[in-house]
mmCIF file of C-alpha atoms in Angstrom:
data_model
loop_
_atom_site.group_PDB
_atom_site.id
_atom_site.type_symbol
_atom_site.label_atom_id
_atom_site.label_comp_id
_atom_site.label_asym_id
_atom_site.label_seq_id
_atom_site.Cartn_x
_atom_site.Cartn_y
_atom_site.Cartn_z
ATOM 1 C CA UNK A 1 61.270 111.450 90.590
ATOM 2 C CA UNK A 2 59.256 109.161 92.925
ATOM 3 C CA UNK A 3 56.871 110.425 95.583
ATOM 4 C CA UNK A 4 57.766 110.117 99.117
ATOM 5 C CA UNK A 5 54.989 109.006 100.951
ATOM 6 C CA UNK A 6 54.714 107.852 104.490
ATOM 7 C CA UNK A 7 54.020 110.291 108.168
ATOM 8 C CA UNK A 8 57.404 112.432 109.076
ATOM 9 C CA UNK A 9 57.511 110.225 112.307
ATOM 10 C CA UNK A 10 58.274 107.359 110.481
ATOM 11 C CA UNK A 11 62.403 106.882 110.629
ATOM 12 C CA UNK A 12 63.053 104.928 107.141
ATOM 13 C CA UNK A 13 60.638 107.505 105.224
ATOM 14 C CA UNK A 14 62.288 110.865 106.905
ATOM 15 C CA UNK A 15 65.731 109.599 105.625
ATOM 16 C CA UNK A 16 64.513 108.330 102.443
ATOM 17 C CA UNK A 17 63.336 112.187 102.213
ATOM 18 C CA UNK A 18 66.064 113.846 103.364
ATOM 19 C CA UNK A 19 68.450 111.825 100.935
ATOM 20 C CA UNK A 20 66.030 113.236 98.069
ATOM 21 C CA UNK A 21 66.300 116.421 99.429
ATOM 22 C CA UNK A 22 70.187 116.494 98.945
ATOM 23 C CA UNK A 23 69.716 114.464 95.321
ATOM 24 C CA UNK A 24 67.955 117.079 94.045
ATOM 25 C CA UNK A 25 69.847 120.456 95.227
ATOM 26 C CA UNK A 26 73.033 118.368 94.019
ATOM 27 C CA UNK A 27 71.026 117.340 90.473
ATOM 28 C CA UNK A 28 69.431 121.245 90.107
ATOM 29 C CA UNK A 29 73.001 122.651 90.882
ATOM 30 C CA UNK A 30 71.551 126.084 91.962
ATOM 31 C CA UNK A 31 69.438 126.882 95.146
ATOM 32 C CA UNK A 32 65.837 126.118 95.606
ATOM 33 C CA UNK A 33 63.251 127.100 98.138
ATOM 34 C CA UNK A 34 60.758 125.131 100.000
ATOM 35 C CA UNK A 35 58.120 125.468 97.282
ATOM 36 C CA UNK A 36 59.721 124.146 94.439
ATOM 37 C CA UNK A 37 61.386 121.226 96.579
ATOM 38 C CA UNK A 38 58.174 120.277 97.963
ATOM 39 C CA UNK A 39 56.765 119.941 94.561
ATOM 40 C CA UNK A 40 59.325 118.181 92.810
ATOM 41 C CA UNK A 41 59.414 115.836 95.587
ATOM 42 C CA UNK A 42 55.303 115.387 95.936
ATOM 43 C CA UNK A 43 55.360 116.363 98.990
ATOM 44 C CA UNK A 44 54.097 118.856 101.487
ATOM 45 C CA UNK A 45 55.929 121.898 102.345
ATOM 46 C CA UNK A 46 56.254 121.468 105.713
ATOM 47 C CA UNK A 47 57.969 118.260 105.909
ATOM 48 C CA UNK A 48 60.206 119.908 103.491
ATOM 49 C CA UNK A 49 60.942 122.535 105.496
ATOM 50 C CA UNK A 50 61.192 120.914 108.935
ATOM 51 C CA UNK A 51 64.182 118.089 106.857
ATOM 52 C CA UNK A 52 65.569 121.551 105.541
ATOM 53 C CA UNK A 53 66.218 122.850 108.870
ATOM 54 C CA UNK A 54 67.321 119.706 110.156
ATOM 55 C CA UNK A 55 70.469 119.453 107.613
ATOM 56 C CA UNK A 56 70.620 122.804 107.361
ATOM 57 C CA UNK A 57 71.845 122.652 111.235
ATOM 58 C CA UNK A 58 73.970 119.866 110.688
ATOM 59 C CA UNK A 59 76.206 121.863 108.307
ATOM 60 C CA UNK A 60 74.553 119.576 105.155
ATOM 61 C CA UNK A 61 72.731 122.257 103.487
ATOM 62 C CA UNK A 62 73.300 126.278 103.676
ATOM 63 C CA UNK A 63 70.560 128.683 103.216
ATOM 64 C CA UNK A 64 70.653 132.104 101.564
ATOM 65 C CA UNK A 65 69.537 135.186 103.754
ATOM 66 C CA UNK A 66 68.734 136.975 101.047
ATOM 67 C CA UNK A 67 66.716 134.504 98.861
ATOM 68 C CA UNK A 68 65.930 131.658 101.443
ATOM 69 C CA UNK A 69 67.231 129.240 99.246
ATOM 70 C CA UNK A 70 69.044 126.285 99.717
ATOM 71 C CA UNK A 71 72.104 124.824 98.318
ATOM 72 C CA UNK A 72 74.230 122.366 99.149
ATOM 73 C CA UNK A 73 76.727 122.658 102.128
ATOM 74 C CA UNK A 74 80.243 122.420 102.570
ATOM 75 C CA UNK A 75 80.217 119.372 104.743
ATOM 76 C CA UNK A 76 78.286 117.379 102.313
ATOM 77 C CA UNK A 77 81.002 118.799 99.827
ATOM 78 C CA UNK A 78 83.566 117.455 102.251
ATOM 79 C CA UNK A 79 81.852 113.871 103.118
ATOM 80 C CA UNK A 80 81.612 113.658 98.950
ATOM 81 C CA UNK A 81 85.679 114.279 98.461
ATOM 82 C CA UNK A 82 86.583 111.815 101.499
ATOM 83 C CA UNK A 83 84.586 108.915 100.125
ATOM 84 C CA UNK A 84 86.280 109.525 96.390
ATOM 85 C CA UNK A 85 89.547 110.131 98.131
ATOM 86 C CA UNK A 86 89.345 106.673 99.611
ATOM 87 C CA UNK A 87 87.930 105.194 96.476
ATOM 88 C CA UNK A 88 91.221 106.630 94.479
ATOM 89 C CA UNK A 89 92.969 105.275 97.257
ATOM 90 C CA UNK A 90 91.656 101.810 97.366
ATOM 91 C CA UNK A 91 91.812 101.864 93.660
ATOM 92 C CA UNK A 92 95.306 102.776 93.206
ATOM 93 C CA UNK A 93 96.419 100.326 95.817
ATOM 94 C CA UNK A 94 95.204 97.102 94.246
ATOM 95 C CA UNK A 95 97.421 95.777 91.963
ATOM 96 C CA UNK A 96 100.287 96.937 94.233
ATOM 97 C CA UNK A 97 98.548 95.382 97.310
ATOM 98 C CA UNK A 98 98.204 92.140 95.453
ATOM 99 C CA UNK A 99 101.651 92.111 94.077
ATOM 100 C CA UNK A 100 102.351 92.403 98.133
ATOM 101 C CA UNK A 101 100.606 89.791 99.093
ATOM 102 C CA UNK A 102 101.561 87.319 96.313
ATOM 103 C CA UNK A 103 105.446 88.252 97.476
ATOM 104 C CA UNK A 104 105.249 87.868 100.747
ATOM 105 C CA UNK A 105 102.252 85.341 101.529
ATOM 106 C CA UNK A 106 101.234 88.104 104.158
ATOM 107 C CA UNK A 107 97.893 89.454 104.769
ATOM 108 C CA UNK A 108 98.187 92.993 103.028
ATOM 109 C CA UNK A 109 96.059 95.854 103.855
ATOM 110 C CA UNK A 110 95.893 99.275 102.781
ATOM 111 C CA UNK A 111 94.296 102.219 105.273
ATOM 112 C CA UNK A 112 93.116 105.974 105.042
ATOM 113 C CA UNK A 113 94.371 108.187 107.813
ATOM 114 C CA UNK A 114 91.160 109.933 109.560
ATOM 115 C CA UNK A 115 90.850 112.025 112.369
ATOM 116 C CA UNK A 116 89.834 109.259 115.215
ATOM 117 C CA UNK A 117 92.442 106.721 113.673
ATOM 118 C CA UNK A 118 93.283 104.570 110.742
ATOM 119 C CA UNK A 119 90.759 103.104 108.739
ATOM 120 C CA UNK A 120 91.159 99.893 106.702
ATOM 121 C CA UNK A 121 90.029 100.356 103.090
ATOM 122 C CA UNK A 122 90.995 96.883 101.627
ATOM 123 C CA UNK A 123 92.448 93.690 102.242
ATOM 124 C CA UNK A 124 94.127 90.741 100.467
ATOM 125 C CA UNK A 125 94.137 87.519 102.984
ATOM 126 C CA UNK A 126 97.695 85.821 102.472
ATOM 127 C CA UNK A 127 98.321 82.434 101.803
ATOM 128 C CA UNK A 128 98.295 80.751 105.039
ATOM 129 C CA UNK A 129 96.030 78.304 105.443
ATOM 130 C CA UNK A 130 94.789 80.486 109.293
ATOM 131 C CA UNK A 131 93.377 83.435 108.026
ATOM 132 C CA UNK A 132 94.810 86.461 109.581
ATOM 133 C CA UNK A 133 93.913 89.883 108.614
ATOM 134 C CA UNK A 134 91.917 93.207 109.247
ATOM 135 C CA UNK A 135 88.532 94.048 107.914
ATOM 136 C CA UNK A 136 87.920 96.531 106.404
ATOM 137 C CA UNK A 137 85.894 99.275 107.601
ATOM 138 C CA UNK A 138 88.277 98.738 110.993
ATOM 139 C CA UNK A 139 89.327 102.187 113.040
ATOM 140 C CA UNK A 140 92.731 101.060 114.405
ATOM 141 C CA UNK A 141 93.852 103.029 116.983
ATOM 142 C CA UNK A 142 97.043 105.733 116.666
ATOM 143 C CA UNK A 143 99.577 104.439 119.082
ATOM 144 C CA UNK A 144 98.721 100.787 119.110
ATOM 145 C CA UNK A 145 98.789 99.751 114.859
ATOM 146 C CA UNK A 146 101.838 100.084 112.987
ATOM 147 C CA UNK A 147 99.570 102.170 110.364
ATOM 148 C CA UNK A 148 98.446 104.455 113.144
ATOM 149 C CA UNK A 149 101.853 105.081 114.363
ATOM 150 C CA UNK A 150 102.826 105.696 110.284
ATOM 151 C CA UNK A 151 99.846 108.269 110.588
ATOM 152 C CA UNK A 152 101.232 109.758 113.520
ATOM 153 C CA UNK A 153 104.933 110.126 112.436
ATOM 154 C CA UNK A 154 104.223 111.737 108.924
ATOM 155 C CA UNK A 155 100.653 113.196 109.299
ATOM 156 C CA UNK A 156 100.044 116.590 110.641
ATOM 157 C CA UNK A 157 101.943 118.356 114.097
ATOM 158 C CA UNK A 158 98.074 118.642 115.185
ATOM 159 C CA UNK A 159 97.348 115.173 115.517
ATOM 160 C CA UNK A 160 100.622 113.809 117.037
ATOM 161 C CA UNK A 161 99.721 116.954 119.842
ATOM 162 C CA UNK A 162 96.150 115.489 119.948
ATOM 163 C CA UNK A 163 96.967 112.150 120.377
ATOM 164 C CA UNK A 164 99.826 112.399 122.620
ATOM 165 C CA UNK A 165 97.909 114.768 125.188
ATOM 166 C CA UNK A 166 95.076 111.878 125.275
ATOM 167 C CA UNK A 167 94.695 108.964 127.373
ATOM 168 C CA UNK A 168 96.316 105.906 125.566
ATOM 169 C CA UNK A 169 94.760 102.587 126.294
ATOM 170 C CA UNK A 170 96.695 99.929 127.094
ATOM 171 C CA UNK A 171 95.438 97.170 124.589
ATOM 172 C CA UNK A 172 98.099 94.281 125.437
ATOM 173 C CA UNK A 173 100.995 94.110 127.802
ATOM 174 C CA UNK A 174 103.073 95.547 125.255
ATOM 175 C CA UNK A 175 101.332 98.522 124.135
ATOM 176 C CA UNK A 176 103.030 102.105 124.332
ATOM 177 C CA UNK A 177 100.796 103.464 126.552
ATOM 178 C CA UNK A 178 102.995 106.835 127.613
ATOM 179 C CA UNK A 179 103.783 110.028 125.872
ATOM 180 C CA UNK A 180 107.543 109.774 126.319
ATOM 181 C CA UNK A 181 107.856 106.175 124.944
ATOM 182 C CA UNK A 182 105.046 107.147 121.912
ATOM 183 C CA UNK A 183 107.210 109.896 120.694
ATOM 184 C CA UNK A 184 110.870 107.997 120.920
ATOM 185 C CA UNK A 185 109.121 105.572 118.547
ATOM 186 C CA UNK A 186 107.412 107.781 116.370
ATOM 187 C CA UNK A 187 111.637 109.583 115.498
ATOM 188 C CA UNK A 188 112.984 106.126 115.026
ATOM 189 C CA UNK A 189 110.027 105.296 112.524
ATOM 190 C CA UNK A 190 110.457 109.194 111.120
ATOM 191 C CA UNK A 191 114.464 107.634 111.082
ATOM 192 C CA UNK A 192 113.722 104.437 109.394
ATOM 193 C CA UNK A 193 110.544 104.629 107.516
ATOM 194 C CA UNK A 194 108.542 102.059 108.786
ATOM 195 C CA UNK A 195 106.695 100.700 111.509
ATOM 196 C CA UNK A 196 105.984 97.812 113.510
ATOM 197 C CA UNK A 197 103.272 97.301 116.275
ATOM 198 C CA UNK A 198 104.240 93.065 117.487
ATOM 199 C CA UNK A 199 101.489 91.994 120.074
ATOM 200 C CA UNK A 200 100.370 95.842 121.214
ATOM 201 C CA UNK A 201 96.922 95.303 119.799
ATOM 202 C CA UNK A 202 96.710 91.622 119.563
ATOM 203 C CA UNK A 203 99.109 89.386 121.487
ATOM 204 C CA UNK A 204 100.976 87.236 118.778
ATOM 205 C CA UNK A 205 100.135 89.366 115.962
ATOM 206 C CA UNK A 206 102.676 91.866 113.951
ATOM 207 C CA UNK A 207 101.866 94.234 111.565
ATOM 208 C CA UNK A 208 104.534 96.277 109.413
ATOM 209 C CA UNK A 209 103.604 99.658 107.674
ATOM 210 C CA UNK A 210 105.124 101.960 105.433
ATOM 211 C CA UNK A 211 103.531 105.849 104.333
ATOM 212 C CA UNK A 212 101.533 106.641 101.385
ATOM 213 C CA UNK A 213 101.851 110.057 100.443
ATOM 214 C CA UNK A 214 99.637 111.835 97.942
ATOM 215 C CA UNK A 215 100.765 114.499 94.609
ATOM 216 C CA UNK A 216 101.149 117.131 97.418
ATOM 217 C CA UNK A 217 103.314 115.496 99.298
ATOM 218 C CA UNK A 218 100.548 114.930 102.192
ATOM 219 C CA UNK A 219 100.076 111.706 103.510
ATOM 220 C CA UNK A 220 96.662 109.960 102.850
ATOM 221 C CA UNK A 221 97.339 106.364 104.090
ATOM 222 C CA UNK A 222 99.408 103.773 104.926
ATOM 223 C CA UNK A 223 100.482 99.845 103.166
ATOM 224 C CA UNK A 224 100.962 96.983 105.829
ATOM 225 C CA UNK A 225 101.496 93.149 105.879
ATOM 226 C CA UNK A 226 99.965 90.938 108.797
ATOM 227 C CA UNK A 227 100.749 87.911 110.081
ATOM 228 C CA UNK A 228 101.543 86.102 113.054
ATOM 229 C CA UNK A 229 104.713 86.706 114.393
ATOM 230 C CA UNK A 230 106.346 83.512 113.747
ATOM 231 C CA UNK A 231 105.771 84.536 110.339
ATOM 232 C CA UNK A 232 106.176 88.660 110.503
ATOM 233 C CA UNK A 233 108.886 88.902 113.302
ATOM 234 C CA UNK A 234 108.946 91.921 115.739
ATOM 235 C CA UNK A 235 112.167 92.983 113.893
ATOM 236 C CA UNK A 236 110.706 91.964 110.609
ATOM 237 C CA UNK A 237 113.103 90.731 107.814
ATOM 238 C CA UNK A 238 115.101 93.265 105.215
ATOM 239 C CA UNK A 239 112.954 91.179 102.361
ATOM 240 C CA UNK A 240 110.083 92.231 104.351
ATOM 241 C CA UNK A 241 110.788 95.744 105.070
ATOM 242 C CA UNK A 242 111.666 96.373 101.458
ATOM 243 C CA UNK A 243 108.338 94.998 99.745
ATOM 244 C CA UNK A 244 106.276 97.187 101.636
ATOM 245 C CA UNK A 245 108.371 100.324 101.218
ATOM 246 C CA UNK A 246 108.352 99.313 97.528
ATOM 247 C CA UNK A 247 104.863 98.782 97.525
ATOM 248 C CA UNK A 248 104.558 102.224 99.070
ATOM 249 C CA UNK A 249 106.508 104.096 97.227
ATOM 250 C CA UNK A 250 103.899 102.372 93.664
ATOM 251 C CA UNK A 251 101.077 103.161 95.850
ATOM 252 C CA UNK A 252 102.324 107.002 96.357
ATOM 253 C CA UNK A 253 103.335 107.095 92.635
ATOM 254 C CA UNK A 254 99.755 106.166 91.204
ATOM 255 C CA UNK A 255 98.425 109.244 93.309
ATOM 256 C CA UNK A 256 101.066 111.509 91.512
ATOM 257 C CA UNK A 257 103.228 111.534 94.627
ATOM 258 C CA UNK A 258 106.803 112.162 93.222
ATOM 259 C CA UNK A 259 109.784 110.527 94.947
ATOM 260 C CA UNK A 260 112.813 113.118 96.032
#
């Protein structure tokens, strides 16, 4: 492995080390100490040490009281599954998303649920010649996006409490922007199994979203068309409605979700 080089004040070179750091208790697979990191890296000891504590408080790295070793930690373990889970995801959704798109000449997008919001993993522009869509990367907020309201119907009681006791912004004219009127929508989408959001982030846009639900049942994500809504209609079409359920239901079936 490469040297790192460069003073410990220097911002690009104390990441560069600290990624090493990680690379290497993930590549040895057992715990090290600050000796035997600092040499592999060809560096000094006390850099090494002062990057240890530093992930080490962040949750990154966990150290052994009786050995002084370090391992990896269980956040890094839990940034590692998220970015696979969304990978799977995003993988398992493409055909699916495509076949979407090419039905319905909609935008179609595909989302992981997170804990501040929704957050677009992939999209397929449709076929209009005005390009209307969602990049990904996106956060989309709970109560305003038809996937964040499908995240807050069939995700967890905590987050519906969580969101619900928060302040919700009032993006548009038409946003939900109370409790009471956010949880009468959230039973009629539990009741119908889909959801709309028509001009409550974006004034004359639509989006409709159905669940994706994991092989345990959990959900992980939601499938959505966008459009305009001349095109996607605040009560969208049955044609509509049943290609993204459909496309749903694939998605949920390539994650080894099984339908009741």
């Amino acid at each position: 492995m490469p040297k790192v080089t460069g003073e410990s004040g220097d911002g690009v070179q104390a990441v560069a080390l600290a990624l090493k750091i990680l690379e290497k208790l993930a590549e040895e697979g057992k715990p090290m100490g600050v000796t035997a990191l600092a040499e592999a890296l060809g560096t000094t000891k006390s850099r090494i040490f002062r990057h240890l504590h530093t992930l080490k408080q962040h949750g990154y790295i966990l150290q052994s009281e009786t050995t002084e070793r370090y391992r990896i930690g269980l956040r890094l373990i839990a940034l590692a599954r998220a970015a696979n889970d969304n990978q799977d995801l995003a993988i398992a959704s493409y055909r699916a998303l495509r076949a979407l798109r090419d039905k319905l000449g909609h935008s179609a997008v595909v989302s992981q649920v997170e804990i501040d919001g929704v957050r677009i993993l992939s999209t397929i522009i449709g076929k209009s010649p005005i390009e209307i869509g969602v990049r990904p990367g996106s956060l989309l907020p709970f109560h305003s996006s038809a996937q964040g309201k499908i995240g807050l119907t069939f995700g967890s009681e905590t987050l519906r409490a969580q969101v619900l006791n928060s302040r919700l912004e009032k993006m548009t004219e038409y946003t939900i922007s109370t409790p009471a009127a956010l949880r009468t929508e959230i039973e009629q989408i539990r009741h119908q199994g889909w959801a709309t959001a028509p001009s409550e982030a974006m004034i004359g846009i639509n989006t409709l979203a159905a669940p994706i639900f994991e092989g345990s049942g959990a959900l992980v994500g939601a499938v959505a068309v966008v459009d305009s809504v001349q095109f996607l209609p605040p009560v969208p079409a049955q044609e509509q409605i049943a290609a993204v359920i459909e496309a749903a239901r694939t998605i949920s079936s390539e994650l080894g979700y099984v339908l009741e």
